[in-house]
PDB file of C-alpha atoms in Angstrom:
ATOM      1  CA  UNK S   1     -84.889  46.641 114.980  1.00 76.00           C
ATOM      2  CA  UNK S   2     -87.415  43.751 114.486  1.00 87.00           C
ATOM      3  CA  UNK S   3     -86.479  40.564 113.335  1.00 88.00           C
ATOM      4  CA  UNK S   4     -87.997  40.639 109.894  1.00 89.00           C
ATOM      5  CA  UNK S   5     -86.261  43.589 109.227  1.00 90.00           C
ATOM      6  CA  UNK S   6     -82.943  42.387 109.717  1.00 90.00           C
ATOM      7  CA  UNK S   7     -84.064  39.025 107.592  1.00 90.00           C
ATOM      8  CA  UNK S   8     -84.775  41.308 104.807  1.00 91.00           C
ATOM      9  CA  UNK S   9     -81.007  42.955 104.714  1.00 91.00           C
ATOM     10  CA  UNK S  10     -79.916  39.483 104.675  1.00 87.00           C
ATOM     11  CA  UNK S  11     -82.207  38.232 102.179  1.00 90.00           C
ATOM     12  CA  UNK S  12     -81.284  41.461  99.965  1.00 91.00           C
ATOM     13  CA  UNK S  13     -77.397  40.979 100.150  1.00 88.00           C
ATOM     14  CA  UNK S  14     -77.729  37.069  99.667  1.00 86.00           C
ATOM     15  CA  UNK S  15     -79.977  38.219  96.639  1.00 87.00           C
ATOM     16  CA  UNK S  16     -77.885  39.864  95.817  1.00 88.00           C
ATOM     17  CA  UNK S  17     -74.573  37.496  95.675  1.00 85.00           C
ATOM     18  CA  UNK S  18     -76.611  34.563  94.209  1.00 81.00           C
ATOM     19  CA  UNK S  19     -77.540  37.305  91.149  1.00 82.00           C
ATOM     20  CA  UNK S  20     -73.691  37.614  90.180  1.00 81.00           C
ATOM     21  CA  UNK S  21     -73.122  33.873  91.148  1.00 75.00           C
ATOM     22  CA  UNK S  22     -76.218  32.383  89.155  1.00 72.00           C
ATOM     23  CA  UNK S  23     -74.225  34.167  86.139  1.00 71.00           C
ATOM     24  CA  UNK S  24     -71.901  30.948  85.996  1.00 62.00           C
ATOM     25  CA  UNK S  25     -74.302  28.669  87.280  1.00 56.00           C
ATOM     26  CA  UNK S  26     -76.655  29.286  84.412  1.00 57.00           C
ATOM     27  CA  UNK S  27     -73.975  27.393  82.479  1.00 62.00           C
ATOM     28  CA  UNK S  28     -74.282  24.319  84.309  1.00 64.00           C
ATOM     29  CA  UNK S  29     -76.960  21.963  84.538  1.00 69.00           C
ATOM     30  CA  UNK S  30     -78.394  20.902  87.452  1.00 72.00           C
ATOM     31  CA  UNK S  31     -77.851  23.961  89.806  1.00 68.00           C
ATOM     32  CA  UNK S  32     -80.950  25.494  89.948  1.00 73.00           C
ATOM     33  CA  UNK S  33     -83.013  21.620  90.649  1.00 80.00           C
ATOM     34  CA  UNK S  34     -80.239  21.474  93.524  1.00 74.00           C
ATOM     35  CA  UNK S  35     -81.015  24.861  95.298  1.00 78.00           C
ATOM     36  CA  UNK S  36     -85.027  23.683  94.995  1.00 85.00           C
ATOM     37  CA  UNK S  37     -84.558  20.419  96.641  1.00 88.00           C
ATOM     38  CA  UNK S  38     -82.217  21.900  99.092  1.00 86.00           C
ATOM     39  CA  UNK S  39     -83.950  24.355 100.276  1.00 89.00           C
ATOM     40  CA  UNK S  40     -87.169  22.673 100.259  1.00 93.00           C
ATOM     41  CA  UNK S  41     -85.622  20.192 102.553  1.00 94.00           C
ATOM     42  CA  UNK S  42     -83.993  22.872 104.296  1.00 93.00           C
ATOM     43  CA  UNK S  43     -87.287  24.911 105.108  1.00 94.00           C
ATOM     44  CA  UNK S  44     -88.897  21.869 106.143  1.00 96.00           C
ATOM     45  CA  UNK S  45     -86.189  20.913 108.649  1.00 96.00           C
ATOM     46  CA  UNK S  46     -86.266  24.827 109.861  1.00 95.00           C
ATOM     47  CA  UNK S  47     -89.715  23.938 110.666  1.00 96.00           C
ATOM     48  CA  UNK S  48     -89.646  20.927 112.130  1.00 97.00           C
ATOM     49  CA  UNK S  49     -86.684  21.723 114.394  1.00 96.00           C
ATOM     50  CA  UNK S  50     -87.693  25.129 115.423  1.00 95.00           C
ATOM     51  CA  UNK S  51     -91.043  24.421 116.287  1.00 95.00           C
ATOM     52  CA  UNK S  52     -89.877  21.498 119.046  1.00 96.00           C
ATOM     53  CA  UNK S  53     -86.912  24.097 120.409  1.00 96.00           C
ATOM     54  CA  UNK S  54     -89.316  26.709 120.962  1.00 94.00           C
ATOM     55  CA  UNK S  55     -92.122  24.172 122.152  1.00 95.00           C
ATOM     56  CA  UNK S  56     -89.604  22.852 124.893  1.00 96.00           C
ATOM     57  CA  UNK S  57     -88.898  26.078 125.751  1.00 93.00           C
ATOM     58  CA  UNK S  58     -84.848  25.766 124.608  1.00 95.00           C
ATOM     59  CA  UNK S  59     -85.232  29.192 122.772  1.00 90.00           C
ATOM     60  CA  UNK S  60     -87.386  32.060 122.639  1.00 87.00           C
ATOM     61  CA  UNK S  61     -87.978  35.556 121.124  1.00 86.00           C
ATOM     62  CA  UNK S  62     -88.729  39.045 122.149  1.00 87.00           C
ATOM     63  CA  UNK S  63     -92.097  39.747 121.376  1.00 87.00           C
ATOM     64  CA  UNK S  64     -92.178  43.401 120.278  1.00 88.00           C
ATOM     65  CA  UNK S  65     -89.386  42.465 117.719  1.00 88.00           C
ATOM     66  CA  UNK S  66     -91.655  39.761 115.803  1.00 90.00           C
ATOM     67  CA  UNK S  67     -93.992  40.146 113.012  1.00 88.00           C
ATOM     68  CA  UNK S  68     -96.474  38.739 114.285  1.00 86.00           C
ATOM     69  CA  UNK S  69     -96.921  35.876 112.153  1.00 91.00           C
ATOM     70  CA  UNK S  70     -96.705  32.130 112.956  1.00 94.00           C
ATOM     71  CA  UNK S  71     -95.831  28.448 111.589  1.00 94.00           C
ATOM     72  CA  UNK S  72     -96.960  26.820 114.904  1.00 92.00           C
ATOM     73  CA  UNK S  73     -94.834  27.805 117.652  1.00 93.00           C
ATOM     74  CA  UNK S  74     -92.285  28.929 115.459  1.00 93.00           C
ATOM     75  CA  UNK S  75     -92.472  32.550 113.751  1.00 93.00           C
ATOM     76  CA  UNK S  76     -91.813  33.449 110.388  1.00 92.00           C
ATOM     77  CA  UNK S  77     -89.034  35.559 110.674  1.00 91.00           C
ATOM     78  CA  UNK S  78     -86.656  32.152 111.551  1.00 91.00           C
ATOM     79  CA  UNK S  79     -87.214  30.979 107.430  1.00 92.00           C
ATOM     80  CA  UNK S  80     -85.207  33.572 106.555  1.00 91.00           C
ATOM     81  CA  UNK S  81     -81.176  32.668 106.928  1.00 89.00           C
ATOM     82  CA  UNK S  82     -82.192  28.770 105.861  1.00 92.00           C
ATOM     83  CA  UNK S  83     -83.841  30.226 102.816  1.00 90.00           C
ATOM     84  CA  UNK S  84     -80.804  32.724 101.789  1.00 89.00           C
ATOM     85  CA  UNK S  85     -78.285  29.352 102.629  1.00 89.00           C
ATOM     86  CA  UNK S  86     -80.439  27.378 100.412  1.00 87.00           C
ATOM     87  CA  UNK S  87     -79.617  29.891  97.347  1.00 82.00           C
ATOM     88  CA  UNK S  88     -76.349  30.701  98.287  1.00 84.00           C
ATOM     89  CA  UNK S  89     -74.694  27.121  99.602  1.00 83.00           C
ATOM     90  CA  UNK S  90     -74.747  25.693  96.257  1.00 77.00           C
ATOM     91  CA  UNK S  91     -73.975  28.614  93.505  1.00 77.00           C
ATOM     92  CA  UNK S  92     -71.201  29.310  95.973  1.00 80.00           C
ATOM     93  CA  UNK S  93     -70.216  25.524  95.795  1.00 80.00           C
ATOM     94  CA  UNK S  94     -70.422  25.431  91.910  1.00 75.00           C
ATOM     95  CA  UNK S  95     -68.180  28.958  91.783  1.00 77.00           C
ATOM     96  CA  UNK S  96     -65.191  27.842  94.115  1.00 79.00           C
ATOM     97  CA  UNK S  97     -65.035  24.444  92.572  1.00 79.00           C
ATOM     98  CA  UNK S  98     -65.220  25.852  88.826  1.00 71.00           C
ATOM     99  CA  UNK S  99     -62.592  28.055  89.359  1.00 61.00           C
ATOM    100  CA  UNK S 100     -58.994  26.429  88.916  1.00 59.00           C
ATOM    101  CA  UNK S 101     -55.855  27.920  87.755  1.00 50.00           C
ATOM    102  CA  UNK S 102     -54.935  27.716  83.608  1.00 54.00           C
ATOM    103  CA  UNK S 103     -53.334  24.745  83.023  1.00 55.00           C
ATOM    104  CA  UNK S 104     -53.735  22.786  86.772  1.00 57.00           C
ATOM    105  CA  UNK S 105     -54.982  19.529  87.063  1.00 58.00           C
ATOM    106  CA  UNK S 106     -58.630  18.803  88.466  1.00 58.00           C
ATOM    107  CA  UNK S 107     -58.797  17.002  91.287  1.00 61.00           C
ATOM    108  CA  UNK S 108     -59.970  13.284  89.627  1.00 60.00           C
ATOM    109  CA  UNK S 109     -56.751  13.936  87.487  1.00 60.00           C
ATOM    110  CA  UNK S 110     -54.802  14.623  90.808  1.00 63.00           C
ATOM    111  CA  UNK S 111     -55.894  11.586  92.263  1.00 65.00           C
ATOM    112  CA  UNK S 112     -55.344   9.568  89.007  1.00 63.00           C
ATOM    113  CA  UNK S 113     -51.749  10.878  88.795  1.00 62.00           C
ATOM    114  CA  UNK S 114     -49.684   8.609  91.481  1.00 65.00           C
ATOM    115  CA  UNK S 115     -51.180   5.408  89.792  1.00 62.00           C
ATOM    116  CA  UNK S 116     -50.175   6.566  86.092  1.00 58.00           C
ATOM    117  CA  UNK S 117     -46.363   7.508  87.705  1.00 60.00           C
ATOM    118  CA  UNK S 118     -46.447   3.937  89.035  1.00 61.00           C
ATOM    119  CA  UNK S 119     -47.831   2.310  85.587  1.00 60.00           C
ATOM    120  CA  UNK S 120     -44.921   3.798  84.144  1.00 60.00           C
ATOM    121  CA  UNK S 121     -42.793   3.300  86.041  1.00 61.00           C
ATOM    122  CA  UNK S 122     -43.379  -0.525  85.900  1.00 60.00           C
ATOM    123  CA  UNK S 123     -43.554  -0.774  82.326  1.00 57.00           C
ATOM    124  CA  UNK S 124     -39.581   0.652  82.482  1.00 56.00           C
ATOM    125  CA  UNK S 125     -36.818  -2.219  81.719  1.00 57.00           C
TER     126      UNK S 125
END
């Protein structure tokens, strides 16, 4: 199985998860600017990273299993799991922090709490 291949399963399955995540995300500003600047800063790094490994000869690839097509050293294939983490870091961020039990406190009113106990406490005769 070639390389690509297996990048577009990923790809398809992230696709996938960020279509029944983006549902909520839709909802809050903000998300979609974050996934663009992350994962332009992301693919970017990819790049620049990947091309010195494979230039100092830290990693390499089997040649049949490559497309074929280049970014310097570095083939296209490795843009793949950075560019299904850039979708799927943040709308997976913005789902497991919006969802909090009925009723229980956020976490700024968790961290609030000790310091209101104590202001009452002091206000006591």
């Amino acid at each position: 199985m070639s390389y690509l291949v297996v990048d577009l399963v990923f790809l398809a399955l992230a696709a996938a998860l960020a279509a029944l995540l983006s549902r909520r995300a839709r909802r809050r500003p903000g998300t979609w600017a974050a996934v663009l600047a992350g994962g332009a800063v992301l693919l970017v790094l990819t790049a620049v990273f990947d091309n010195a490994i494979i230039v100092l000869g830290l990693y390499g690839y089997t040649p049949s299993a490559l497309s074929g097509l280049f970014l310097g050293a570095m083939p296209i294939e490795d843009f793949g799991y950075p560019l299904a983490a850039a979708v799927l870091v943040p709308l997976l961020w913005r789902a497991l922090t919006a969802r909090q039990a009925p009723g229980s406190a956020s976490p700024e009113d968790r961290r609030r709490a000790p310091r209101a106990r104590a202001l009452r406490t002091e206000e006591r005769p």
